[in-house]
PDB file of C-alpha atoms (C1' of nucleotides) in Angstrom:
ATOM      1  CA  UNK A  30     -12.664 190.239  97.778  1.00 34.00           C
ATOM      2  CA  UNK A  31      -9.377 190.695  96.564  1.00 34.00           C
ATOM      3  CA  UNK A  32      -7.059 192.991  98.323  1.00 36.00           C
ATOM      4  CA  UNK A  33      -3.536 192.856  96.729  1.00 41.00           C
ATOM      5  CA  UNK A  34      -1.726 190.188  98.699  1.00 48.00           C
ATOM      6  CA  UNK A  35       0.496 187.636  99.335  1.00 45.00           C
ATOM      7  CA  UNK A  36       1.484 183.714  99.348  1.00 42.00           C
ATOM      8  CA  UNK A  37       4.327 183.550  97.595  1.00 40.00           C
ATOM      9  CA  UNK A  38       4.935 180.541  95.412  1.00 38.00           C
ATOM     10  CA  UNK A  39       6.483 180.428  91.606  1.00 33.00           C
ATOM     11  CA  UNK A  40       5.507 182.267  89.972  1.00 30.00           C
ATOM     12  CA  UNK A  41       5.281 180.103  86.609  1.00 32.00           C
ATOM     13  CA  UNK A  42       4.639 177.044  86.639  1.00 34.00           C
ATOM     14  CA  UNK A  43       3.759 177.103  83.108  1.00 32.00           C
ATOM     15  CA  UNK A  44       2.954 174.160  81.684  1.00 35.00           C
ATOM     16  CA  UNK A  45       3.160 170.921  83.556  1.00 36.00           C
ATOM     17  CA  UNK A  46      -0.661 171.214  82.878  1.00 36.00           C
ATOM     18  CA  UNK A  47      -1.182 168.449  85.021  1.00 43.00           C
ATOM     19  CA  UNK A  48      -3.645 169.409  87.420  1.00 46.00           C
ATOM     20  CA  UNK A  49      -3.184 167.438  90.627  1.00 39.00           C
ATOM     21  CA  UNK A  50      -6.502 165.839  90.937  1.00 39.00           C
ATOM     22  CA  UNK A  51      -7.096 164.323  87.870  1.00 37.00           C
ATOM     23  CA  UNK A  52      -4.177 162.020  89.629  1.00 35.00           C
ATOM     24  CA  UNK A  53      -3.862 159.470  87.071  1.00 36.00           C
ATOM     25  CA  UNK A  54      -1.760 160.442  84.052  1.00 36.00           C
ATOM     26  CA  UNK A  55       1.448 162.081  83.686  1.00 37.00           C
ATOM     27  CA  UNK A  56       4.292 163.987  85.328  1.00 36.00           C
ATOM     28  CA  UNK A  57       4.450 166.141  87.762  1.00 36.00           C
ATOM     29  CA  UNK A  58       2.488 164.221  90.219  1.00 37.00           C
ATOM     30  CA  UNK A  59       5.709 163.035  92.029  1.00 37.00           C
ATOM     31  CA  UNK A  60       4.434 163.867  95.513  1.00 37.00           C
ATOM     32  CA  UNK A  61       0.608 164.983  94.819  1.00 38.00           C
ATOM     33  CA  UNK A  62      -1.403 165.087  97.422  1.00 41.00           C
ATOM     34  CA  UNK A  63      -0.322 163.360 100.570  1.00 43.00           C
ATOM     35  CA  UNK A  64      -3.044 161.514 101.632  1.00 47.00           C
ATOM     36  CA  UNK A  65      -4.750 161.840 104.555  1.00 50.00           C
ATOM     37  CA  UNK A  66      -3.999 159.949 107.909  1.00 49.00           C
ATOM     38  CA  UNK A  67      -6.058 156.823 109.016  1.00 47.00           C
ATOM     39  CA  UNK A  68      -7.147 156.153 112.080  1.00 47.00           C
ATOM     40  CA  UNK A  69      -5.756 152.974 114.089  1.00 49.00           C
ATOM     41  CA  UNK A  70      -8.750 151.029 114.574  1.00 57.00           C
ATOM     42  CA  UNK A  71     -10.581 151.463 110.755  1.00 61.00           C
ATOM     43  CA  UNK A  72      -9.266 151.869 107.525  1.00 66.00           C
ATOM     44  CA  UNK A  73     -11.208 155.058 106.827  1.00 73.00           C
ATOM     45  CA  UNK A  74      -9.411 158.115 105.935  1.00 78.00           C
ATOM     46  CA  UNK A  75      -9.386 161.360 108.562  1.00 85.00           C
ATOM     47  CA  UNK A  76      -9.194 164.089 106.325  1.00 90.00           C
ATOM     48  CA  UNK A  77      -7.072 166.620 107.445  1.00 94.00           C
ATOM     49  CA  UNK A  78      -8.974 169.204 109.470  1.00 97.00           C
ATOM     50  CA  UNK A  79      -6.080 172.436 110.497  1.00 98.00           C
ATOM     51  CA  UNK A  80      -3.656 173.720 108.465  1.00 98.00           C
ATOM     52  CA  UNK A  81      -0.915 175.899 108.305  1.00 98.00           C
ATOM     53  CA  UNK A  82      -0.496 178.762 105.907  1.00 98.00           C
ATOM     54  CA  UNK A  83       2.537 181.028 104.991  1.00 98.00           C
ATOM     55  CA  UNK A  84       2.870 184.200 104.050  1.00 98.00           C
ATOM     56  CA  UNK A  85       5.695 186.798 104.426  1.00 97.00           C
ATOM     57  CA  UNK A  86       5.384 189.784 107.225  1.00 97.00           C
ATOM     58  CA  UNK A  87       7.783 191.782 105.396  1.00 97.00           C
ATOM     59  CA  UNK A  88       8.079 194.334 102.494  1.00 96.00           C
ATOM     60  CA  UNK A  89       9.896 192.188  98.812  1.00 94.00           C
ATOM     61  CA  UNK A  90       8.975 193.203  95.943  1.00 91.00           C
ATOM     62  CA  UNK A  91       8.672 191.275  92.987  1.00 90.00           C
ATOM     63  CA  UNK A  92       8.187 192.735  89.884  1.00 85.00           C
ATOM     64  CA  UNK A  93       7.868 196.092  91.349  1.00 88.00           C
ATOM     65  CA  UNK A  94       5.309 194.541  94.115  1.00 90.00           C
ATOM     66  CA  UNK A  95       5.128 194.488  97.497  1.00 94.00           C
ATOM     67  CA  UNK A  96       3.954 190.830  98.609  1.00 94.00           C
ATOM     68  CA  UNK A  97       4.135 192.215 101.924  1.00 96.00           C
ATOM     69  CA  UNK A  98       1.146 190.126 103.739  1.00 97.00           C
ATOM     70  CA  UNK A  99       1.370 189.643 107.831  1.00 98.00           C
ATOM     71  CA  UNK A 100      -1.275 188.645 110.123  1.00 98.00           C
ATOM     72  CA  UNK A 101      -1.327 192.335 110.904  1.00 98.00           C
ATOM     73  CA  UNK A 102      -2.498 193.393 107.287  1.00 98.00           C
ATOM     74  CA  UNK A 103      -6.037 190.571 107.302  1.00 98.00           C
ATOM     75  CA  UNK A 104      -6.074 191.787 110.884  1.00 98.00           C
ATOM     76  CA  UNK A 105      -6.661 195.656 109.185  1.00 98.00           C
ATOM     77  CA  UNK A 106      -8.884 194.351 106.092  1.00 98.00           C
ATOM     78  CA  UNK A 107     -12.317 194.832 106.148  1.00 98.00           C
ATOM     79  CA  UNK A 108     -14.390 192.061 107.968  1.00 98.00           C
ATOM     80  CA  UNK A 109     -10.785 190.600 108.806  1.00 98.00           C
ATOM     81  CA  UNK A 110     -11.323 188.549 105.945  1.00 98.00           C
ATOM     82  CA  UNK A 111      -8.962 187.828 102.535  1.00 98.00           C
ATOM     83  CA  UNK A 112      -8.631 185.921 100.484  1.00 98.00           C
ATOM     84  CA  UNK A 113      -5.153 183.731 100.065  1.00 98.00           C
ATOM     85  CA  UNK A 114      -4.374 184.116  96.144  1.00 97.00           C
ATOM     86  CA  UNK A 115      -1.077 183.431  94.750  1.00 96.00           C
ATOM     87  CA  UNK A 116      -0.619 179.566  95.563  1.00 97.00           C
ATOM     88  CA  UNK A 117       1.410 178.802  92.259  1.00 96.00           C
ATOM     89  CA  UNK A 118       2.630 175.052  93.666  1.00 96.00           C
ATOM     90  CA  UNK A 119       0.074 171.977  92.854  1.00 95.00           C
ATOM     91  CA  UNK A 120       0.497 170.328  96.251  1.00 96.00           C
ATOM     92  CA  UNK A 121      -0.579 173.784  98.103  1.00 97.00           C
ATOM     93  CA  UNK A 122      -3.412 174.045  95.779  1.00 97.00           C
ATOM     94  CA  UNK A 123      -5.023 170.645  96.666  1.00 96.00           C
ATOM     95  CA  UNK A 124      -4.401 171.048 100.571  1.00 97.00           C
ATOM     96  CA  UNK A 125      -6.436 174.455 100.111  1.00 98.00           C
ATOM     97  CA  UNK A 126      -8.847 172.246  98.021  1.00 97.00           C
ATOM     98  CA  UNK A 127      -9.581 169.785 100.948  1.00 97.00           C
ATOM     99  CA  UNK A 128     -10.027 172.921 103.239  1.00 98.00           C
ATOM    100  CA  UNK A 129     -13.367 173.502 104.838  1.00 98.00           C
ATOM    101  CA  UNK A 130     -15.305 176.224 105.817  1.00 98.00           C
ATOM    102  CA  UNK A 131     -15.236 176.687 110.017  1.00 98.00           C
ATOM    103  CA  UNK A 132     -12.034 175.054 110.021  1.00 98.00           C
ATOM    104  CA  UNK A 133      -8.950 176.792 111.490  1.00 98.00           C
ATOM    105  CA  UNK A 134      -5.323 177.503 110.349  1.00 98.00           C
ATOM    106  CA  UNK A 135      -2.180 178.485 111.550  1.00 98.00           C
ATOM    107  CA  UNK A 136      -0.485 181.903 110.302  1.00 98.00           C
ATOM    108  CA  UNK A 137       2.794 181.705 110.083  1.00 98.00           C
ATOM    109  CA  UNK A 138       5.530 184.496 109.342  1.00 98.00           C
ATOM    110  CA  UNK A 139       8.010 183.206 106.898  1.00 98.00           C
ATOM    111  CA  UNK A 140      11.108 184.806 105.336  1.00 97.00           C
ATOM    112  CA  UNK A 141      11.536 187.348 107.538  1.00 96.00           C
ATOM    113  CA  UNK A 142      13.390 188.067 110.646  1.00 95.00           C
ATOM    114  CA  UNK A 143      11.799 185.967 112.749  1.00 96.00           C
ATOM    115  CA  UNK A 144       9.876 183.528 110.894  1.00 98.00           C
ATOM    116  CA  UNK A 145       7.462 181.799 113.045  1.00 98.00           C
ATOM    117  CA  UNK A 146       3.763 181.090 114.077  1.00 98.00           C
ATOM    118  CA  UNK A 147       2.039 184.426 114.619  1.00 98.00           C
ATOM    119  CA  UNK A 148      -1.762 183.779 115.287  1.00 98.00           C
ATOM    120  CA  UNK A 149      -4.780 181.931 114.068  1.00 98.00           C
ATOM    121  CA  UNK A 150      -6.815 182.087 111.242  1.00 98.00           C
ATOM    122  CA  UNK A 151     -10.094 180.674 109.994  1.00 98.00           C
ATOM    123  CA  UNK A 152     -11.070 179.422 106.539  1.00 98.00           C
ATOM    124  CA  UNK A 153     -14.566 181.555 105.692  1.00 98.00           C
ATOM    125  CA  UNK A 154     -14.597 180.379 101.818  1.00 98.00           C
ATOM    126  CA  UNK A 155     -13.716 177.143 100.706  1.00 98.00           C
ATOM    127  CA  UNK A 156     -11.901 176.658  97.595  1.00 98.00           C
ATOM    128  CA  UNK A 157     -12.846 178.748  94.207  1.00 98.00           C
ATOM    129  CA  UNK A 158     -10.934 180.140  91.269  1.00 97.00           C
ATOM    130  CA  UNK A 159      -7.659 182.412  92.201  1.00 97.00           C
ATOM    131  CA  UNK A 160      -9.082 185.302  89.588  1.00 96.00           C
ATOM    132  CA  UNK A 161      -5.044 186.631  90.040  1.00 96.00           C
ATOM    133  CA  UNK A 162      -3.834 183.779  87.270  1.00 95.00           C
ATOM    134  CA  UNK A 163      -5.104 186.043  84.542  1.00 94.00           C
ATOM    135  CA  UNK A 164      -4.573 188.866  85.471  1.00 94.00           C
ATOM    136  CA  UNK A 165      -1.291 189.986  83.209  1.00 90.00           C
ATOM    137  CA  UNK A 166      -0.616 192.594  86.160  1.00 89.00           C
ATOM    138  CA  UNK A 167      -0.465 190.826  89.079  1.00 92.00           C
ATOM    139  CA  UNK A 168       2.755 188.940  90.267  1.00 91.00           C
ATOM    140  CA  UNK A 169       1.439 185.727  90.072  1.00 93.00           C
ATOM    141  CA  UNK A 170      -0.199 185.923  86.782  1.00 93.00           C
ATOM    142  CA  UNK A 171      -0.354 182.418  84.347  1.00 93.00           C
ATOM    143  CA  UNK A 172      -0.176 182.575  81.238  1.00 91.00           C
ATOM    144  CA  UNK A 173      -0.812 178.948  80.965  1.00 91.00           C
ATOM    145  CA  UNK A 174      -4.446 178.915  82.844  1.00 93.00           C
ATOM    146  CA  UNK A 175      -7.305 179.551  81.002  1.00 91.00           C
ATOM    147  CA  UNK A 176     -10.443 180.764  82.218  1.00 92.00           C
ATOM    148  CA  UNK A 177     -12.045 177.856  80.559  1.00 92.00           C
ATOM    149  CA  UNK A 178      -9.951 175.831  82.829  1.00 91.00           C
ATOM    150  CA  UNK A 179      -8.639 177.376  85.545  1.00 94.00           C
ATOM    151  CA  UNK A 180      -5.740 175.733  87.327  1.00 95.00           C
ATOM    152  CA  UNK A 181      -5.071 178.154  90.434  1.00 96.00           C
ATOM    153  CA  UNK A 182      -7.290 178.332  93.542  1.00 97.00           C
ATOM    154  CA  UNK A 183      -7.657 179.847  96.649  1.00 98.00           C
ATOM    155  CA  UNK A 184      -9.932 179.685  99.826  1.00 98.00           C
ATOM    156  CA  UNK A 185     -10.562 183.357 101.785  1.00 98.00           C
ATOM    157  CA  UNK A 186      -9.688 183.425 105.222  1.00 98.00           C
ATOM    158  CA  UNK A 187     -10.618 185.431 108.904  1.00 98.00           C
ATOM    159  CA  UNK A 188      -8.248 186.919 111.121  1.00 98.00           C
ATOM    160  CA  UNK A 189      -9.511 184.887 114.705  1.00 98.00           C
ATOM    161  CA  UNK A 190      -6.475 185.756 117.266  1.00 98.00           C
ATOM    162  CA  UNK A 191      -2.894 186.684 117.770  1.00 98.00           C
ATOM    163  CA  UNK A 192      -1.237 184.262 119.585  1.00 98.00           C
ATOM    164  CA  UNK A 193      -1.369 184.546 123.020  1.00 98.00           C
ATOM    165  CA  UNK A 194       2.943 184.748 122.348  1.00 98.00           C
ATOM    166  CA  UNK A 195       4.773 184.724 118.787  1.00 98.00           C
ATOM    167  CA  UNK A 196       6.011 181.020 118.578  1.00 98.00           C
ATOM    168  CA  UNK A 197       9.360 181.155 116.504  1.00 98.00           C
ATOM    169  CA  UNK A 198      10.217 178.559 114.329  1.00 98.00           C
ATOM    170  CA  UNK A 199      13.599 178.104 116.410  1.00 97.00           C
ATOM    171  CA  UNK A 200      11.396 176.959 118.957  1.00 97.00           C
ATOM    172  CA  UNK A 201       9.401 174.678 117.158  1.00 98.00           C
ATOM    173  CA  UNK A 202      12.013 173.292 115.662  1.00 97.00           C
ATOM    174  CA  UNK A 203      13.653 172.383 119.050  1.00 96.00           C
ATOM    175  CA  UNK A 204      10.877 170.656 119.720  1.00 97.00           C
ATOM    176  CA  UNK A 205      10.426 168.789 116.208  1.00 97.00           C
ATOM    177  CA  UNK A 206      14.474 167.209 117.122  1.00 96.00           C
ATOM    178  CA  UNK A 207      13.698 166.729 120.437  1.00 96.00           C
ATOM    179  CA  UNK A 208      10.096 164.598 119.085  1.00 96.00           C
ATOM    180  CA  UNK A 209      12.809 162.451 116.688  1.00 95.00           C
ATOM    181  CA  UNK A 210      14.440 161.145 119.417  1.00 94.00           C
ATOM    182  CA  UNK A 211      12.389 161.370 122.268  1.00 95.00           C
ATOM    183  CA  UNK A 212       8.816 160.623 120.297  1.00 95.00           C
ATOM    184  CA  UNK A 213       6.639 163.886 120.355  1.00 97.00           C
ATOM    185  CA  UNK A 214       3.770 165.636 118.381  1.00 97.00           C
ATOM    186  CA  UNK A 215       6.523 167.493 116.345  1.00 97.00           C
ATOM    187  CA  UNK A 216       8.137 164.113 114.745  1.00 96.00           C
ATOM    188  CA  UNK A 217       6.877 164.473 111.873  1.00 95.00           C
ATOM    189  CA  UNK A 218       5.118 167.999 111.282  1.00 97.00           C
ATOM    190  CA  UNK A 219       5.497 169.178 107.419  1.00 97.00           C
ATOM    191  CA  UNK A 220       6.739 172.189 108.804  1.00 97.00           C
ATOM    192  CA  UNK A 221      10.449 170.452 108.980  1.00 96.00           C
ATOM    193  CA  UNK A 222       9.688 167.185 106.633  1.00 95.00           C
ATOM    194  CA  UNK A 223       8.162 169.601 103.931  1.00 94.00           C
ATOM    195  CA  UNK A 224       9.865 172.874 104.630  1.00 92.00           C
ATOM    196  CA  UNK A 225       8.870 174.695 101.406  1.00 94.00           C
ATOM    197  CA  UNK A 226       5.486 174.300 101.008  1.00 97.00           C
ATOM    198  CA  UNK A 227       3.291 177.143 101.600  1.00 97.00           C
ATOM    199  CA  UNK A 228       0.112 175.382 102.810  1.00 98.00           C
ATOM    200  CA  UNK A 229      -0.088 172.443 104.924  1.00 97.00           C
ATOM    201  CA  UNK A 230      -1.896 170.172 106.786  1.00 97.00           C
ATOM    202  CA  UNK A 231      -1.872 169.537 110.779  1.00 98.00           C
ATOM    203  CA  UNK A 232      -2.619 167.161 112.572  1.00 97.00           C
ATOM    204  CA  UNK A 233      -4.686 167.534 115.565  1.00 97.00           C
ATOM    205  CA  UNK A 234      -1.764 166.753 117.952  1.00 97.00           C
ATOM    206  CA  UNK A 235       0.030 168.877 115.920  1.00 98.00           C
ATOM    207  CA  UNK A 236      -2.260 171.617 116.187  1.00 98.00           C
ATOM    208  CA  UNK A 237      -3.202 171.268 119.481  1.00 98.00           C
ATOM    209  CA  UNK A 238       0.834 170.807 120.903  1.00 98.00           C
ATOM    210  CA  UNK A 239       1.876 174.061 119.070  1.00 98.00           C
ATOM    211  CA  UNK A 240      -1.255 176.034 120.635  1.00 98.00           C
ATOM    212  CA  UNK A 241      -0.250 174.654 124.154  1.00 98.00           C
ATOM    213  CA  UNK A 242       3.106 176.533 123.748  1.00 98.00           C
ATOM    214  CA  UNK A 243       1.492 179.697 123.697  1.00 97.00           C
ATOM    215  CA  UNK A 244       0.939 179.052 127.993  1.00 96.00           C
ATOM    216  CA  UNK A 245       4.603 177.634 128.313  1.00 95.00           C
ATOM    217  CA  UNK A 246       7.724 179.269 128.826  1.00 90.00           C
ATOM    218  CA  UNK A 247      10.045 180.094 125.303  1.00 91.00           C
ATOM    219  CA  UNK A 248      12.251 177.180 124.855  1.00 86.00           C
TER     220      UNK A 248
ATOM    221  C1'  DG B  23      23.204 188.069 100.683  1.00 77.63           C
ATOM    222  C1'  DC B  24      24.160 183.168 100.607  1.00 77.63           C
ATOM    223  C1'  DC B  25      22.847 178.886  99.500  1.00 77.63           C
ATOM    224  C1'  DA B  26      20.613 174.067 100.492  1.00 77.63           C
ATOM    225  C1'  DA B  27      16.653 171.821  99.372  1.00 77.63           C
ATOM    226  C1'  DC B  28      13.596 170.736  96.154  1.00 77.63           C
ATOM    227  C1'  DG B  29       9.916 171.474  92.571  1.00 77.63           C
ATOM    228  C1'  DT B  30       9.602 172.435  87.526  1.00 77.63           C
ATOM    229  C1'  DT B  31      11.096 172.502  82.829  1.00 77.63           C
ATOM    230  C1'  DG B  32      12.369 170.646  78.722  1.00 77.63           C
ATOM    231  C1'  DG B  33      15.826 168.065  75.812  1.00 77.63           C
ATOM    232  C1'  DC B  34      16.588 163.721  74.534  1.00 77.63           C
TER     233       DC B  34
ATOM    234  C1'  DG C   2       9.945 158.883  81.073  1.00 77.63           C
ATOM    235  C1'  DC C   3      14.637 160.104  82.673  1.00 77.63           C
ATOM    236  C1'  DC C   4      17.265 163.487  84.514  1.00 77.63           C
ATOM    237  C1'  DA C   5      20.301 167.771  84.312  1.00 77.63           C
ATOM    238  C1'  DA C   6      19.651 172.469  84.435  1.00 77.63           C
ATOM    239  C1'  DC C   7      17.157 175.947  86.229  1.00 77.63           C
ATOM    240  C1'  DG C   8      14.388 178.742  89.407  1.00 77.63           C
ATOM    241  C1'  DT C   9      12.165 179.361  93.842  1.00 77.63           C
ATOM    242  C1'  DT C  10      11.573 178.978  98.843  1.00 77.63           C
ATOM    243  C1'  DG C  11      12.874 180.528 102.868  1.00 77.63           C
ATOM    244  C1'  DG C  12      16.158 179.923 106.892  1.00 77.63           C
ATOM    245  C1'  DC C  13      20.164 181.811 108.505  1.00 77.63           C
TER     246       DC C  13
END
DNA sequence: GCCAACGTTGGC
DNA sequence: GCCAACGTTGGC
């Protein structure tokens, strides 16, 4: 299961203990977990069903490291299939927590030269413990998580399909103004309201209007 | 390589 | 429990 790989997130994150999901007490909860989108017509919750996950195309090494990880490296794994360690930030954890098998996500390329949505991905695993927080050698290791009580997850995930074209963010993000004023899919996709984090929710629309790109014209 | 945005840490 | 300092993310 565990190639060497990449998400890259802190890399501490120490303390703060706090643990997302046990929601009530404490700190760091600022932001936690953005809930989940009703519909109109009910008061029952949606929960999100596509995501978006980042990871970085290109050679950086950290701590002598490469976190290289592109669509083209699960692509090259065996089965297609890896699983998404490293997720060091609380509200990326408990996104990949809500994740369910069969469900799909977007890859996307970040910091790189042209960051941007490179293919599709499926979730195979649902969320278990991210065995890379104690290990002392690996990039993302925690000193603060104990195996007793893990705080670190991570889902596995199958290479489905290149996109049909690479979707650049530049686009996207021509798109996500255009949505402000105009009203559009893109108004409020995390992507530009919650630039930094490394796993995130779609919404259908969302999903579905960034997938219809691939048969347009580049913006 | 720069640096804005923003999450985390830790003193008080 | 506030908030300044610090460190990371990630586009450009």
């Amino acid at each position: 299961m565990p190639p060497k790989k990449k998400a890259r997130v802190s890399k501490r994150a120490e303390r703060s203990g706090d643990d997302g999901e046990k929601g009530k007490s404490s700190t760091a909860k600022r932001k936690a977990a953005v809930p989940a989108k009703k519909t109109e017509t009910s008061s029952e919750f949606v929960p999100y069903s596509r995501w978006l996950m980042k990871s970085e195309p290109e050679s950086r090494f950290e701590n002598g490291i490469d976190v290289k990880f592109g669509i083209e490296d699960l692509k090259a794994l065996p089965d297609q299939t890896s699983c998404w360690d490293g997720v060091r930030n609380y509200q990326a954890r408990n996104f990949m927590r809500q994740m369910k098998e069969g469900q799909l996500a977007l890859f996307y390329h970040s910091n790189c030269k042209e960051p941007g949505i490179a293919g599709v991905i499926k979730i195979v695993k649902e969320a278990y413990v991210d065995h890379t927080q104690f290990d002392k050698k690996d990039v993302h290791y925690d000193a603060s998580s104990k195996p007793d009580n893990p705080k670190w997850s991570m889902v596995d995930v199958q290479y489905q399909r290149m996109m049909k074209r690479f979707i650049p963010l530049s686009e996207l993000k021509g798109y996500h103004t255009q949505h402000l004023s105009e009203g559009g899919p893109l108004k409020q996709a995390a992507l530009f309201t919650r630039a930094r984090l490394s796993v995130q929710p779609l919404t259908a629309e969302e999903f579905d209007f960034i997938l219809s790109l691939e048969d347009k014209e580049p913006q």
